[in-house]
Amino acid sequence: MRPEPFRCHGVPAVPGALRRLRHDLMAWVLGAGVEETRAGDIVLASYEALANVADHAYGDAEPGVVDVDAALHPGRLEVVITDHGRWRAPVPDTQPVSLRGRGLLLLRASADRADITSGDSGTVVTLTWDLDAVPDAR
């Protein structure tokens, strides 16, 4: 029996609220029967997308909100993160060894599929994991 979808809308895009959301999502993913290591990958990529919302979606304005939907489908799990801000092109970091600018790489490396769609009404990140496939050994 599949669990009810995870649905959390209107969460302030601020660190404390996003940390709570990460823990709630982890509890839901584990409750859906996903193996712990795979669940960690799912939540890591999802949290990176949430951090990108906090860092980039709303600029210098008051913090906006983020919506998270997750659902278990036959053979796959999907997480959709939606903001209502504006896409801003990344600003190049001039530091020789930068700790920034790797979020999208991490999303794509952690999920089996990562689709990002942006427009005037915000950005939608859809992350999908195939649950029937055995993840690569790390």
PDB file of N, CA, C and O in Angstrom, residues 38-91:
ATOM      1  N   ARG A  38      19.416   5.154   0.198  1.00  0.00           N
ATOM      2  CA  ARG A  38      18.691   5.776  -0.923  1.00  0.00           C
ATOM      3  C   ARG A  38      17.870   6.956  -0.416  1.00  0.00           C
ATOM      4  O   ARG A  38      17.802   7.994  -1.064  1.00  0.00           O
ATOM      5  N   ALA A  39      17.258   6.815   0.759  1.00  0.00           N
ATOM      6  CA  ALA A  39      16.493   7.907   1.356  1.00  0.00           C
ATOM      7  C   ALA A  39      17.404   9.109   1.613  1.00  0.00           C
ATOM      8  O   ALA A  39      17.013  10.257   1.383  1.00  0.00           O
ATOM      9  N   GLY A  40      18.627   8.848   2.057  1.00  0.00           N
ATOM     10  CA  GLY A  40      19.588   9.936   2.278  1.00  0.00           C
ATOM     11  C   GLY A  40      19.895  10.688   0.999  1.00  0.00           C
ATOM     12  O   GLY A  40      19.983  11.919   0.999  1.00  0.00           O
ATOM     13  N   ASP A  41      20.060   9.963  -0.108  1.00  0.00           N
ATOM     14  CA  ASP A  41      20.295  10.609  -1.408  1.00  0.00           C
ATOM     15  C   ASP A  41      19.109  11.478  -1.809  1.00  0.00           C
ATOM     16  O   ASP A  41      19.268  12.590  -2.315  1.00  0.00           O
ATOM     17  N   ILE A  42      17.914  10.953  -1.597  1.00  0.00           N
ATOM     18  CA  ILE A  42      16.694  11.681  -1.961  1.00  0.00           C
ATOM     19  C   ILE A  42      16.595  12.975  -1.171  1.00  0.00           C
ATOM     20  O   ILE A  42      16.347  14.049  -1.733  1.00  0.00           O
ATOM     21  N   VAL A  43      16.817  12.891   0.110  1.00  0.00           N
ATOM     22  CA  VAL A  43      16.677  14.080   0.955  1.00  0.00           C
ATOM     23  C   VAL A  43      17.835  15.054   0.725  1.00  0.00           C
ATOM     24  O   VAL A  43      17.631  16.268   0.734  1.00  0.00           O
ATOM     25  N   LEU A  44      19.038  14.563   0.459  1.00  0.00           N
ATOM     26  CA  LEU A  44      20.170  15.443   0.170  1.00  0.00           C
ATOM     27  C   LEU A  44      19.880  16.291  -1.070  1.00  0.00           C
ATOM     28  O   LEU A  44      20.045  17.517  -1.052  1.00  0.00           O
ATOM     29  N   ALA A  45      19.456  15.658  -2.147  1.00  0.00           N
ATOM     30  CA  ALA A  45      19.165  16.403  -3.375  1.00  0.00           C
ATOM     31  C   ALA A  45      17.996  17.362  -3.174  1.00  0.00           C
ATOM     32  O   ALA A  45      18.033  18.514  -3.638  1.00  0.00           O
ATOM     33  N   SER A  46      16.979  16.913  -2.453  1.00  0.00           N
ATOM     34  CA  SER A  46      15.821  17.778  -2.202  1.00  0.00           C
ATOM     35  C   SER A  46      16.214  18.986  -1.367  1.00  0.00           C
ATOM     36  O   SER A  46      15.801  20.116  -1.645  1.00  0.00           O
ATOM     37  N   TYR A  47      17.028  18.755  -0.356  1.00  0.00           N
ATOM     38  CA  TYR A  47      17.454  19.863   0.497  1.00  0.00           C
ATOM     39  C   TYR A  47      18.341  20.845  -0.273  1.00  0.00           C
ATOM     40  O   TYR A  47      18.283  22.052  -0.046  1.00  0.00           O
ATOM     41  N   GLU A  48      19.148  20.352  -1.177  1.00  0.00           N
ATOM     42  CA  GLU A  48      19.967  21.243  -2.002  1.00  0.00           C
ATOM     43  C   GLU A  48      19.066  22.140  -2.842  1.00  0.00           C
ATOM     44  O   GLU A  48      19.334  23.338  -2.984  1.00  0.00           O
ATOM     45  N   ALA A  49      18.010  21.581  -3.407  1.00  0.00           N
ATOM     46  CA  ALA A  49      17.061  22.397  -4.171  1.00  0.00           C
ATOM     47  C   ALA A  49      16.391  23.422  -3.260  1.00  0.00           C
ATOM     48  O   ALA A  49      16.200  24.588  -3.658  1.00  0.00           O
ATOM     49  N   LEU A  50      16.062  23.037  -2.047  1.00  0.00           N
ATOM     50  CA  LEU A  50      15.460  23.975  -1.098  1.00  0.00           C
ATOM     51  C   LEU A  50      16.439  25.089  -0.729  1.00  0.00           C
ATOM     52  O   LEU A  50      16.062  26.259  -0.640  1.00  0.00           O
ATOM     53  N   ALA A  51      17.698  24.739  -0.527  1.00  0.00           N
ATOM     54  CA  ALA A  51      18.718  25.750  -0.210  1.00  0.00           C
ATOM     55  C   ALA A  51      18.875  26.725  -1.368  1.00  0.00           C
ATOM     56  O   ALA A  51      19.076  27.939  -1.154  1.00  0.00           O
ATOM     57  N   ASN A  52      18.773  26.224  -2.596  1.00  0.00           N
ATOM     58  CA  ASN A  52      18.850  27.113  -3.760  1.00  0.00           C
ATOM     59  C   ASN A  52      17.699  28.110  -3.763  1.00  0.00           C
ATOM     60  O   ASN A  52      17.879  29.263  -4.152  1.00  0.00           O
ATOM     61  N   VAL A  53      16.526  27.673  -3.338  1.00  0.00           N
ATOM     62  CA  VAL A  53      15.393  28.606  -3.236  1.00  0.00           C
ATOM     63  C   VAL A  53      15.738  29.712  -2.257  1.00  0.00           C
ATOM     64  O   VAL A  53      15.571  30.897  -2.543  1.00  0.00           O
ATOM     65  N   ALA A  54      16.222  29.327  -1.075  1.00  0.00           N
ATOM     66  CA  ALA A  54      16.551  30.322  -0.048  1.00  0.00           C
ATOM     67  C   ALA A  54      17.627  31.287  -0.527  1.00  0.00           C
ATOM     68  O   ALA A  54      17.571  32.487  -0.263  1.00  0.00           O
ATOM     69  N   ASP A  55      18.615  30.769  -1.264  1.00  0.00           N
ATOM     70  CA  ASP A  55      19.735  31.598  -1.717  1.00  0.00           C
ATOM     71  C   ASP A  55      19.430  32.444  -2.941  1.00  0.00           C
ATOM     72  O   ASP A  55      19.984  33.529  -3.085  1.00  0.00           O
ATOM     73  N   HIS A  56      18.591  31.941  -3.843  1.00  0.00           N
ATOM     74  CA  HIS A  56      18.501  32.568  -5.157  1.00  0.00           C
ATOM     75  C   HIS A  56      17.126  33.047  -5.607  1.00  0.00           C
ATOM     76  O   HIS A  56      17.047  33.966  -6.411  1.00  0.00           O
ATOM     77  N   ALA A  57      16.059  32.435  -5.154  1.00  0.00           N
ATOM     78  CA  ALA A  57      14.748  32.695  -5.758  1.00  0.00           C
ATOM     79  C   ALA A  57      14.188  34.075  -5.465  1.00  0.00           C
ATOM     80  O   ALA A  57      13.489  34.646  -6.296  1.00  0.00           O
ATOM     81  N   TYR A  58      14.486  34.602  -4.302  1.00  0.00           N
ATOM     82  CA  TYR A  58      13.816  35.827  -3.899  1.00  0.00           C
ATOM     83  C   TYR A  58      14.739  37.031  -3.772  1.00  0.00           C
ATOM     84  O   TYR A  58      14.315  38.098  -3.358  1.00  0.00           O
ATOM     85  N   GLY A  59      15.990  36.886  -4.131  1.00  0.00           N
ATOM     86  CA  GLY A  59      16.906  38.022  -4.121  1.00  0.00           C
ATOM     87  C   GLY A  59      17.016  38.640  -2.739  1.00  0.00           C
ATOM     88  O   GLY A  59      17.019  37.953  -1.727  1.00  0.00           O
ATOM     89  N   ASP A  60      17.058  39.955  -2.722  1.00  0.00           N
ATOM     90  CA  ASP A  60      17.205  40.682  -1.458  1.00  0.00           C
ATOM     91  C   ASP A  60      15.866  41.020  -0.823  1.00  0.00           C
ATOM     92  O   ASP A  60      15.817  41.690   0.199  1.00  0.00           O
ATOM     93  N   ALA A  61      14.774  40.582  -1.438  1.00  0.00           N
ATOM     94  CA  ALA A  61      13.444  40.846  -0.899  1.00  0.00           C
ATOM     95  C   ALA A  61      13.221  40.007   0.355  1.00  0.00           C
ATOM     96  O   ALA A  61      14.045  39.174   0.729  1.00  0.00           O
ATOM     97  N   GLU A  62      12.099  40.234   0.987  1.00  0.00           N
ATOM     98  CA  GLU A  62      11.722  39.405   2.128  1.00  0.00           C
ATOM     99  C   GLU A  62      11.718  37.942   1.686  1.00  0.00           C
ATOM    100  O   GLU A  62      11.416  37.651   0.531  1.00  0.00           O
ATOM    101  N   PRO A  63      12.017  37.012   2.592  1.00  0.00           N
ATOM    102  CA  PRO A  63      12.007  35.607   2.198  1.00  0.00           C
ATOM    103  C   PRO A  63      10.645  35.218   1.627  1.00  0.00           C
ATOM    104  O   PRO A  63       9.611  35.613   2.143  1.00  0.00           O
ATOM    105  N   GLY A  64      10.682  34.467   0.571  1.00  0.00           N
ATOM    106  CA  GLY A  64       9.452  33.970  -0.025  1.00  0.00           C
ATOM    107  C   GLY A  64       9.118  32.608   0.546  1.00  0.00           C
ATOM    108  O   GLY A  64       9.605  32.231   1.614  1.00  0.00           O
ATOM    109  N   VAL A  65       8.309  31.877  -0.178  1.00  0.00           N
ATOM    110  CA  VAL A  65       7.898  30.558   0.290  1.00  0.00           C
ATOM    111  C   VAL A  65       8.252  29.498  -0.746  1.00  0.00           C
ATOM    112  O   VAL A  65       8.508  29.808  -1.911  1.00  0.00           O
ATOM    113  N   VAL A  66       8.236  28.270  -0.285  1.00  0.00           N
ATOM    114  CA  VAL A  66       8.523  27.126  -1.150  1.00  0.00           C
ATOM    115  C   VAL A  66       7.457  26.065  -0.890  1.00  0.00           C
ATOM    116  O   VAL A  66       6.923  25.960   0.215  1.00  0.00           O
ATOM    117  N   ASP A  67       7.137  25.320  -1.937  1.00  0.00           N
ATOM    118  CA  ASP A  67       6.187  24.216  -1.843  1.00  0.00           C
ATOM    119  C   ASP A  67       6.924  22.923  -2.171  1.00  0.00           C
ATOM    120  O   ASP A  67       7.735  22.892  -3.093  1.00  0.00           O
ATOM    121  N   VAL A  68       6.628  21.873  -1.418  1.00  0.00           N
ATOM    122  CA  VAL A  68       7.237  20.569  -1.674  1.00  0.00           C
ATOM    123  C   VAL A  68       6.135  19.527  -1.760  1.00  0.00           C
ATOM    124  O   VAL A  68       5.268  19.446  -0.883  1.00  0.00           O
ATOM    125  N   ASP A  69       6.194  18.765  -2.836  1.00  0.00           N
ATOM    126  CA  ASP A  69       5.289  17.640  -3.036  1.00  0.00           C
ATOM    127  C   ASP A  69       6.144  16.423  -3.331  1.00  0.00           C
ATOM    128  O   ASP A  69       7.073  16.504  -4.134  1.00  0.00           O
ATOM    129  N   ALA A  70       5.825  15.313  -2.696  1.00  0.00           N
ATOM    130  CA  ALA A  70       6.533  14.061  -2.977  1.00  0.00           C
ATOM    131  C   ALA A  70       5.494  12.958  -3.082  1.00  0.00           C
ATOM    132  O   ALA A  70       4.494  12.966  -2.350  1.00  0.00           O
ATOM    133  N   ALA A  71       5.747  12.052  -3.987  1.00  0.00           N
ATOM    134  CA  ALA A  71       4.807  10.951  -4.165  1.00  0.00           C
ATOM    135  C   ALA A  71       5.557   9.694  -4.569  1.00  0.00           C
ATOM    136  O   ALA A  71       6.566   9.750  -5.264  1.00  0.00           O
ATOM    137  N   LEU A  72       5.032   8.587  -4.097  1.00  0.00           N
ATOM    138  CA  LEU A  72       5.551   7.279  -4.460  1.00  0.00           C
ATOM    139  C   LEU A  72       4.662   6.731  -5.567  1.00  0.00           C
ATOM    140  O   LEU A  72       3.441   6.675  -5.425  1.00  0.00           O
ATOM    141  N   HIS A  73       5.274   6.397  -6.682  1.00  0.00           N
ATOM    142  CA  HIS A  73       4.581   5.824  -7.828  1.00  0.00           C
ATOM    143  C   HIS A  73       5.142   4.418  -8.034  1.00  0.00           C
ATOM    144  O   HIS A  73       6.206   4.094  -7.502  1.00  0.00           O
ATOM    145  N   PRO A  74       4.476   3.586  -8.818  1.00  0.00           N
ATOM    146  CA  PRO A  74       5.044   2.255  -9.064  1.00  0.00           C
ATOM    147  C   PRO A  74       6.474   2.362  -9.620  1.00  0.00           C
ATOM    148  O   PRO A  74       6.707   2.938 -10.675  1.00  0.00           O
ATOM    149  N   GLY A  75       7.443   1.878  -8.835  1.00  0.00           N
ATOM    150  CA  GLY A  75       8.829   1.830  -9.283  1.00  0.00           C
ATOM    151  C   GLY A  75       9.611   3.119  -9.191  1.00  0.00           C
ATOM    152  O   GLY A  75      10.789   3.149  -9.541  1.00  0.00           O
ATOM    153  N   ARG A  76       9.008   4.189  -8.717  1.00  0.00           N
ATOM    154  CA  ARG A  76       9.752   5.448  -8.651  1.00  0.00           C
ATOM    155  C   ARG A  76       9.203   6.351  -7.559  1.00  0.00           C
ATOM    156  O   ARG A  76       8.065   6.203  -7.130  1.00  0.00           O
ATOM    157  N   LEU A  77      10.039   7.258  -7.126  1.00  0.00           N
ATOM    158  CA  LEU A  77       9.668   8.287  -6.162  1.00  0.00           C
ATOM    159  C   LEU A  77       9.987   9.631  -6.795  1.00  0.00           C
ATOM    160  O   LEU A  77      11.042   9.793  -7.412  1.00  0.00           O
ATOM    161  N   GLU A  78       9.078  10.580  -6.649  1.00  0.00           N
ATOM    162  CA  GLU A  78       9.245  11.895  -7.260  1.00  0.00           C
ATOM    163  C   GLU A  78       9.074  12.978  -6.203  1.00  0.00           C
ATOM    164  O   GLU A  78       8.154  12.913  -5.387  1.00  0.00           O
ATOM    165  N   VAL A  79       9.980  13.947  -6.218  1.00  0.00           N
ATOM    166  CA  VAL A  79       9.897  15.114  -5.345  1.00  0.00           C
ATOM    167  C   VAL A  79       9.859  16.344  -6.236  1.00  0.00           C
ATOM    168  O   VAL A  79      10.705  16.494  -7.131  1.00  0.00           O
ATOM    169  N   VAL A  80       8.885  17.221  -5.987  1.00  0.00           N
ATOM    170  CA  VAL A  80       8.734  18.449  -6.761  1.00  0.00           C
ATOM    171  C   VAL A  80       8.854  19.627  -5.802  1.00  0.00           C
ATOM    172  O   VAL A  80       8.105  19.720  -4.825  1.00  0.00           O
ATOM    173  N   ILE A  81       9.817  20.509  -6.072  1.00  0.00           N
ATOM    174  CA  ILE A  81      10.061  21.698  -5.262  1.00  0.00           C
ATOM    175  C   ILE A  81       9.732  22.909  -6.121  1.00  0.00           C
ATOM    176  O   ILE A  81      10.294  23.067  -7.209  1.00  0.00           O
ATOM    177  N   THR A  82       8.830  23.758  -5.626  1.00  0.00           N
ATOM    178  CA  THR A  82       8.358  24.903  -6.389  1.00  0.00           C
ATOM    179  C   THR A  82       8.573  26.178  -5.593  1.00  0.00           C
ATOM    180  O   THR A  82       8.171  26.260  -4.428  1.00  0.00           O
ATOM    181  N   ASP A  83       9.187  27.175  -6.233  1.00  0.00           N
ATOM    182  CA  ASP A  83       9.246  28.500  -5.615  1.00  0.00           C
ATOM    183  C   ASP A  83       8.411  29.449  -6.463  1.00  0.00           C
ATOM    184  O   ASP A  83       7.958  29.101  -7.546  1.00  0.00           O
ATOM    185  N   HIS A  84       8.220  30.626  -5.940  1.00  0.00           N
ATOM    186  CA  HIS A  84       7.395  31.623  -6.623  1.00  0.00           C
ATOM    187  C   HIS A  84       8.198  32.899  -6.854  1.00  0.00           C
ATOM    188  O   HIS A  84       7.646  33.992  -6.948  1.00  0.00           O
ATOM    189  N   GLY A  85       9.516  32.726  -6.965  1.00  0.00           N
ATOM    190  CA  GLY A  85      10.423  33.854  -7.182  1.00  0.00           C
ATOM    191  C   GLY A  85      10.823  33.959  -8.638  1.00  0.00           C
ATOM    192  O   GLY A  85      10.119  33.501  -9.538  1.00  0.00           O
ATOM    193  N   ARG A  86      11.990  34.505  -8.860  1.00  0.00           N
ATOM    194  CA  ARG A  86      12.501  34.682 -10.219  1.00  0.00           C
ATOM    195  C   ARG A  86      13.841  33.987 -10.340  1.00  0.00           C
ATOM    196  O   ARG A  86      14.674  34.040  -9.449  1.00  0.00           O
ATOM    197  N   TRP A  87      14.042  33.313 -11.478  1.00  0.00           N
ATOM    198  CA  TRP A  87      15.321  32.671 -11.766  1.00  0.00           C
ATOM    199  C   TRP A  87      16.363  33.759 -11.959  1.00  0.00           C
ATOM    200  O   TRP A  87      16.132  34.737 -12.652  1.00  0.00           O
ATOM    201  N   ARG A  88      17.491  33.585 -11.320  1.00  0.00           N
ATOM    202  CA  ARG A  88      18.611  34.510 -11.515  1.00  0.00           C
ATOM    203  C   ARG A  88      19.805  33.693 -11.966  1.00  0.00           C
ATOM    204  O   ARG A  88      20.128  32.684 -11.351  1.00  0.00           O
ATOM    205  N   ALA A  89      20.419  34.148 -13.032  1.00  0.00           N
ATOM    206  CA  ALA A  89      21.606  33.445 -13.528  1.00  0.00           C
ATOM    207  C   ALA A  89      22.681  33.462 -12.444  1.00  0.00           C
ATOM    208  O   ALA A  89      22.859  34.461 -11.748  1.00  0.00           O
ATOM    209  N   PRO A  90      23.395  32.360 -12.275  1.00  0.00           N
ATOM    210  CA  PRO A  90      24.448  32.308 -11.258  1.00  0.00           C
ATOM    211  C   PRO A  90      25.526  33.356 -11.525  1.00  0.00           C
ATOM    212  O   PRO A  90      25.891  33.612 -12.666  1.00  0.00           O
ATOM    213  N   VAL A  91      26.007  33.933 -10.452  1.00  0.00           N
ATOM    214  CA  VAL A  91      27.105  34.889 -10.537  1.00  0.00           C
ATOM    215  C   VAL A  91      28.398  34.101 -10.379  1.00  0.00           C
ATOM    216  O   VAL A  91      28.557  33.347  -9.415  1.00  0.00           O
TER     217      VAL A  91
END
